[in-house]
Amino acid sequence: MRERDSFVPMKSRGRKREADDFYYEEAERFNDEFEGEFVEFDPEAPPFGDRWTTWDKSEPLQRAPKPWPDWLITDLGAVDVEHGVLKTGKEADVFLIERVVPDTDRSVLLAAKRYRDADHRMFSRSSEYTEGRTVRKSRDQRAMEKGTKVGQEMLAGQWAATEWNALVRMHNAGASVPYPVQVLGTEVIMEFVGTGREAAPRLEILRPTPAELADLWDQLVFNMTIMARDGFAHGDLSSYNIIVDKGRLVVIDMPQIIDVVANPRGRFFLERDVRNVGAWFVSRGMDPKYVDMLVADQFADARVS
């Protein structure tokens, strides 16, 4: 659709300056009044929502691990509708999106975690987490270590890829993590854990009964044992990055996952994870001895001295 021509009158020779000023003021008012009235039609845009599904843009290994759950939508004609921000963080923001198949009643809510670009602050002391990690091209590794703009952009993509790989690995190992749906660039899409459009609460805000506290501790031990036996520590575990959905404990936020063998501070991260989240359980009435016991078990399970 062709936009209307802006109204800009020709200056007439011999007219007074006041008349010229009047006409140009009217022209500016006219243009301001009708600015944005005409919208270009994009034939490639979906019939509604914010974008077509990105499912087909991810490589096979960047898509959900099989077997796929019944709720997963892989239709290439699906549309993503955004419903706002679920959570903001120091390295990424999490958005609630709904993947809808037009002209059907099929839809699913998903969480889309989008890592910030090089112009925004990322992890503080990020080198502690990435120590021991390498990338294929030494040139890329040097760029990330130097913190150049290109290196920061690569690092944002590496955080997303690392979290994706961690989610897939922990899901396949049987840990309770959000089901990984796909990763594309700096965006990781995963299962939305919650009721309706309300995300499950963080462990931090809960006030469990003694029986509920014991059950949550058992679930925590189960999940941390899986990770340690696979050679990993969460790296930043606390009551703020664990959510509880109808009694089910779910570990989230895993871009800083630590390979406890490759990282020279692996033992430190194992113990810190236990003591950070253990402090919450102790504050709710659990005997501190169980925290010490879990620290020892983590060292044994991860086979670190």
Short mmCIF file of C-alpha atoms in Angstrom, two decimals:
data_model
loop_
_atom_site.label_atom_id
_atom_site.label_comp_id
_atom_site.label_asym_id
_atom_site.label_seq_id
_atom_site.Cartn_x
_atom_site.Cartn_y
_atom_site.Cartn_z
CA MET A 1 0.00 0.00 0.00
CA ARG A 2 1.42 3.38 -1.01
CA GLU A 3 1.64 5.90 1.80
CA ARG A 4 0.13 9.34 1.28
CA ASP A 5 2.39 12.15 0.15
CA SER A 6 3.50 14.48 2.92
CA PHE A 7 1.93 17.95 2.67
CA VAL A 8 4.78 20.41 2.13
CA PRO A 9 3.63 23.69 0.51
CA MET A 10 5.81 25.52 -1.94
CA LYS A 11 7.18 28.85 -0.78
CA SER A 12 5.70 31.65 -2.84
CA ARG A 13 7.96 34.43 -3.94
CA GLY A 14 7.13 37.79 -2.48
CA ARG A 15 5.05 36.46 0.41
CA LYS A 16 5.66 37.71 3.85
CA ARG A 17 7.74 35.62 6.20
CA GLU A 18 4.76 35.31 8.56
CA ALA A 19 2.71 33.61 5.86
CA ASP A 20 5.53 31.18 5.11
CA ASP A 21 5.84 30.32 8.79
CA PHE A 22 2.10 29.71 9.01
CA TYR A 23 2.04 27.31 6.09
CA TYR A 24 5.03 25.35 7.32
CA GLU A 25 3.61 25.09 10.83
CA GLU A 26 0.39 23.71 9.31
CA ALA A 27 2.39 21.24 7.23
CA GLU A 28 4.26 19.98 10.31
CA ARG A 29 0.98 19.63 12.24
CA PHE A 30 -0.61 17.70 9.34
CA ASN A 31 2.32 15.30 9.06
CA ASP A 32 2.47 14.72 12.82
CA GLU A 33 -1.28 14.13 13.03
CA PHE A 34 -1.31 11.38 10.42
CA GLU A 35 2.08 9.84 11.18
CA GLY A 36 1.85 6.05 11.42
CA GLU A 37 -1.68 5.86 10.00
CA PHE A 38 -0.60 3.59 7.16
CA VAL A 39 1.02 0.24 7.95
CA GLU A 40 2.93 -1.82 5.43
CA PHE A 41 1.52 -5.31 4.85
CA ASP A 42 4.04 -8.12 5.31
CA PRO A 43 2.98 -11.16 3.27
CA GLU A 44 5.46 -13.33 5.20
CA ALA A 45 3.99 -12.55 8.64
CA PRO A 46 1.80 -15.10 10.44
CA PRO A 47 -1.98 -14.49 10.54
CA PHE A 48 -1.66 -13.57 14.23
CA GLY A 49 0.92 -13.68 16.99
CA ASP A 50 4.54 -12.55 16.90
CA ARG A 51 6.33 -15.03 14.63
CA TRP A 52 6.09 -18.35 12.88
CA THR A 53 7.43 -21.26 14.90
CA THR A 54 11.22 -21.51 14.91
CA TRP A 55 11.14 -25.30 15.18
CA ASP A 56 12.40 -25.90 11.64
CA LYS A 57 15.23 -23.38 12.04
CA SER A 58 17.00 -25.45 14.70
CA GLU A 59 19.30 -28.28 13.67
CA PRO A 60 18.19 -31.83 14.62
CA LEU A 61 20.52 -31.96 17.63
CA GLN A 62 19.18 -28.59 18.74
CA ARG A 63 15.65 -29.95 19.07
CA ALA A 64 13.87 -31.84 21.83
CA PRO A 65 15.25 -35.26 22.79
CA LYS A 66 13.08 -38.21 21.88
CA PRO A 67 10.67 -39.67 22.76
CA TRP A 68 8.71 -36.45 22.33
CA PRO A 69 5.90 -35.81 24.83
CA ASP A 70 2.34 -35.58 23.51
CA TRP A 71 2.11 -31.88 24.29
CA LEU A 72 5.07 -30.92 22.10
CA ILE A 73 4.06 -29.03 18.94
CA THR A 74 6.35 -29.57 15.95
CA ASP A 75 3.98 -28.38 13.20
CA LEU A 76 5.76 -26.01 10.82
CA GLY A 77 2.57 -23.96 10.46
CA ALA A 78 2.46 -23.15 14.19
CA VAL A 79 2.64 -19.58 15.45
CA ASP A 80 4.41 -18.20 18.55
CA VAL A 81 2.48 -15.67 20.63
CA GLU A 82 4.33 -13.80 23.37
CA HIS A 83 2.68 -13.21 26.75
CA GLY A 84 5.32 -11.10 28.49
CA VAL A 85 8.34 -11.57 30.73
CA LEU A 86 8.37 -14.34 33.34
CA LYS A 87 11.73 -13.52 34.87
CA THR A 88 14.65 -11.17 34.43
CA GLY A 89 18.20 -12.08 35.33
CA LYS A 90 21.74 -10.82 35.12
CA GLU A 91 22.47 -12.73 31.94
CA ALA A 92 19.10 -13.43 30.30
CA ASP A 93 15.37 -12.77 30.37
CA VAL A 94 12.73 -15.50 30.31
CA PHE A 95 9.55 -14.94 28.28
CA LEU A 96 6.27 -16.82 28.28
CA ILE A 97 5.29 -17.83 24.77
CA GLU A 98 2.37 -19.84 23.46
CA ARG A 99 2.91 -22.05 20.43
CA VAL A 100 -0.41 -22.34 18.59
CA VAL A 101 -1.52 -24.36 15.58
CA PRO A 102 -3.94 -22.06 13.66
CA ASP A 103 -7.52 -23.24 13.13
CA THR A 104 -7.14 -25.97 15.80
CA ASP A 105 -7.46 -26.16 19.57
CA ARG A 106 -3.80 -27.22 19.89
CA SER A 107 -1.49 -24.93 21.84
CA VAL A 108 1.22 -25.16 24.47
CA LEU A 109 2.85 -22.68 26.82
CA LEU A 110 6.66 -22.57 26.70
CA ALA A 111 9.42 -20.63 28.41
CA ALA A 112 11.86 -18.85 26.09
CA LYS A 113 15.13 -17.85 27.72
CA ARG A 114 16.93 -15.18 25.70
CA TYR A 115 20.53 -14.36 26.50
CA ARG A 116 21.53 -10.74 26.27
CA ASP A 117 23.86 -9.40 23.60
CA ALA A 118 27.32 -7.92 24.05
CA ASP A 119 25.98 -4.50 25.08
CA HIS A 120 24.39 -5.84 28.27
CA ARG A 121 25.93 -7.12 31.45
CA MET A 122 26.35 -10.84 31.76
CA PHE A 123 27.62 -13.12 34.53
CA SER A 124 29.91 -11.50 37.03
CA ARG A 125 33.14 -13.50 37.32
CA SER A 126 31.99 -15.60 34.36
CA SER A 127 35.53 -16.91 33.88
CA GLU A 128 35.09 -18.99 37.06
CA TYR A 129 32.38 -21.00 35.35
CA THR A 130 33.96 -21.25 31.90
CA GLU A 131 37.37 -22.34 33.15
CA GLY A 132 38.10 -25.70 31.60
CA ARG A 133 35.72 -25.16 28.69
CA THR A 134 37.08 -24.85 25.18
CA VAL A 135 35.71 -24.08 21.74
CA ARG A 136 36.80 -25.65 18.49
CA LYS A 137 38.48 -22.61 16.98
CA SER A 138 41.36 -21.16 18.99
CA ARG A 139 40.66 -17.75 17.42
CA ASP A 140 37.14 -17.79 18.89
CA GLN A 141 38.52 -18.90 22.25
CA ARG A 142 40.94 -15.95 22.29
CA ALA A 143 38.16 -13.50 21.37
CA MET A 144 36.03 -14.69 24.30
CA GLU A 145 38.95 -14.56 26.71
CA LYS A 146 39.82 -11.01 25.66
CA GLY A 147 36.21 -9.86 26.03
CA THR A 148 35.99 -8.21 22.61
CA LYS A 149 32.55 -7.33 21.22
CA VAL A 150 32.68 -10.32 18.90
CA GLY A 151 33.90 -12.46 21.76
CA GLN A 152 31.02 -11.33 23.99
CA GLU A 153 28.53 -12.22 21.26
CA MET A 154 30.13 -15.65 20.95
CA LEU A 155 29.99 -16.02 24.71
CA ALA A 156 26.26 -15.25 24.76
CA GLY A 157 25.73 -18.02 22.24
CA GLN A 158 27.95 -20.32 24.27
CA TRP A 159 25.89 -19.72 27.43
CA ALA A 160 22.74 -20.71 25.53
CA ALA A 161 24.39 -23.77 24.01
CA THR A 162 25.78 -24.81 27.38
CA GLU A 163 22.41 -24.55 29.08
CA TRP A 164 20.77 -26.46 26.24
CA ASN A 165 23.32 -29.27 26.45
CA ALA A 166 22.96 -29.37 30.25
CA LEU A 167 19.17 -29.61 30.06
CA VAL A 168 19.32 -32.38 27.48
CA ARG A 169 21.97 -34.31 29.37
CA MET A 170 20.25 -33.99 32.76
CA HIS A 171 16.83 -34.82 31.27
CA ASN A 172 18.23 -37.95 29.64
CA ALA A 173 19.90 -38.91 32.92
CA GLY A 174 16.57 -38.70 34.75
CA ALA A 175 17.00 -35.42 36.63
CA SER A 176 14.03 -33.13 37.22
CA VAL A 177 14.68 -30.20 34.88
CA PRO A 178 12.42 -28.36 32.42
CA TYR A 179 12.04 -30.44 29.28
CA PRO A 180 14.29 -28.89 26.58
CA VAL A 181 12.33 -28.00 23.43
CA GLN A 182 14.90 -26.31 21.19
CA VAL A 183 17.79 -23.87 21.03
CA LEU A 184 18.39 -21.31 18.31
CA GLY A 185 21.26 -18.86 18.61
CA THR A 186 20.93 -17.18 22.00
CA GLU A 187 17.40 -18.42 22.71
CA VAL A 188 16.65 -21.61 24.65
CA ILE A 189 13.02 -22.77 24.57
CA MET A 190 11.91 -25.19 27.25
CA GLU A 191 8.91 -26.58 29.07
CA PHE A 192 6.92 -24.00 31.00
CA VAL A 193 6.57 -25.26 34.54
CA GLY A 194 3.52 -23.81 36.25
CA THR A 195 -0.24 -23.66 36.46
CA GLY A 196 -2.20 -21.72 33.86
CA ARG A 197 0.07 -18.81 32.95
CA GLU A 198 1.55 -18.55 36.44
CA ALA A 199 5.04 -19.96 36.87
CA ALA A 200 5.70 -22.43 39.66
CA PRO A 201 7.00 -20.71 42.82
CA ARG A 202 10.65 -20.66 43.77
CA LEU A 203 11.74 -22.81 46.68
CA GLU A 204 12.80 -19.63 48.49
CA ILE A 205 9.25 -18.46 49.20
CA LEU A 206 7.83 -21.78 50.41
CA ARG A 207 6.96 -22.61 54.01
CA PRO A 208 6.70 -26.42 53.94
CA THR A 209 5.48 -28.70 56.68
CA PRO A 210 8.10 -31.04 58.22
CA ALA A 211 6.88 -33.87 55.98
CA GLU A 212 7.01 -31.67 52.88
CA LEU A 213 10.48 -30.44 53.84
CA ALA A 214 11.76 -34.01 54.12
CA ASP A 215 10.28 -34.90 50.74
CA LEU A 216 11.82 -31.84 49.07
CA TRP A 217 15.21 -32.71 50.57
CA ASP A 218 14.97 -36.25 49.24
CA GLN A 219 14.18 -34.89 45.78
CA LEU A 220 17.11 -32.47 45.98
CA VAL A 221 19.51 -35.24 46.98
CA PHE A 222 18.22 -37.42 44.14
CA ASN A 223 18.82 -34.70 41.53
CA MET A 224 22.21 -33.61 42.86
CA THR A 225 23.32 -37.24 42.97
CA ILE A 226 22.43 -37.70 39.29
CA MET A 227 24.45 -34.63 38.38
CA ALA A 228 27.48 -35.55 40.49
CA ARG A 229 27.60 -39.11 39.20
CA ASP A 230 27.58 -37.69 35.68
CA GLY A 231 30.55 -35.50 36.62
CA PHE A 232 28.78 -32.17 36.96
CA ALA A 233 27.82 -29.54 39.51
CA HIS A 234 25.07 -26.99 38.94
CA GLY A 235 27.55 -24.23 39.76
CA ASP A 236 25.09 -21.67 41.12
CA LEU A 237 22.50 -23.69 43.01
CA SER A 238 20.36 -22.02 45.65
CA SER A 239 16.74 -21.77 46.75
CA TYR A 240 16.26 -19.11 44.05
CA ASN A 241 16.88 -21.38 41.05
CA ILE A 242 14.81 -24.31 42.23
CA ILE A 243 11.06 -24.24 41.64
CA VAL A 244 8.37 -26.49 43.05
CA ASP A 245 5.35 -27.44 40.96
CA LYS A 246 2.64 -29.27 42.93
CA GLY A 247 5.27 -30.91 45.11
CA ARG A 248 7.69 -31.65 42.27
CA LEU A 249 11.11 -30.06 42.72
CA VAL A 250 12.59 -28.76 39.45
CA VAL A 251 16.15 -27.47 39.01
CA ILE A 252 16.46 -24.49 36.63
CA ASP A 253 19.07 -22.00 35.36
CA MET A 254 21.95 -24.19 34.24
CA PRO A 255 24.17 -22.16 31.86
CA GLN A 256 27.04 -22.17 34.36
CA ILE A 257 27.06 -25.96 34.85
CA ILE A 258 30.49 -27.15 35.95
CA ASP A 259 32.47 -30.12 34.70
CA VAL A 260 34.01 -31.01 38.06
CA VAL A 261 36.97 -32.79 36.45
CA ALA A 262 37.85 -30.22 33.77
CA ASN A 263 37.32 -27.23 36.06
CA PRO A 264 40.13 -26.99 38.65
CA ARG A 265 37.59 -25.62 41.17
CA GLY A 266 35.09 -28.41 40.62
CA ARG A 267 35.24 -29.60 44.23
CA PHE A 268 34.61 -26.04 45.44
CA PHE A 269 31.47 -25.71 43.30
CA LEU A 270 30.13 -29.08 44.44
CA GLU A 271 30.35 -28.07 48.07
CA ARG A 272 29.11 -24.53 47.53
CA ASP A 273 25.98 -25.79 45.78
CA VAL A 274 25.13 -28.09 48.67
CA ARG A 275 25.76 -25.52 51.37
CA ASN A 276 23.93 -22.70 49.58
CA VAL A 277 20.72 -24.62 49.10
CA GLY A 278 21.23 -26.57 52.34
CA ALA A 279 21.12 -23.30 54.27
CA TRP A 280 17.50 -22.87 53.19
CA PHE A 281 16.57 -26.33 54.45
CA VAL A 282 18.33 -25.71 57.78
CA SER A 283 16.48 -22.41 58.15
CA ARG A 284 13.23 -24.36 57.79
CA GLY A 285 14.14 -26.78 60.57
CA MET A 286 16.31 -29.51 59.02
CA ASP A 287 19.25 -30.87 61.01
CA PRO A 288 22.53 -29.40 59.61
CA LYS A 289 24.17 -32.84 59.72
CA TYR A 290 22.31 -33.79 56.54
CA VAL A 291 24.05 -30.97 54.69
CA ASP A 292 27.46 -32.24 55.77
CA MET A 293 26.49 -35.75 54.76
CA LEU A 294 25.43 -34.62 51.29
CA VAL A 295 28.70 -32.73 50.78
CA ALA A 296 30.65 -35.93 51.47
CA ASP A 297 28.36 -37.94 49.21
CA GLN A 298 28.79 -35.42 46.39
CA PHE A 299 32.57 -35.75 46.55
CA ALA A 300 32.27 -39.53 46.44
CA ASP A 301 29.70 -39.59 43.65
CA ALA A 302 31.73 -37.18 41.51
CA ARG A 303 34.94 -39.07 42.36
CA VAL A 304 36.85 -35.98 43.42
CA SER A 305 39.34 -36.08 46.26
#
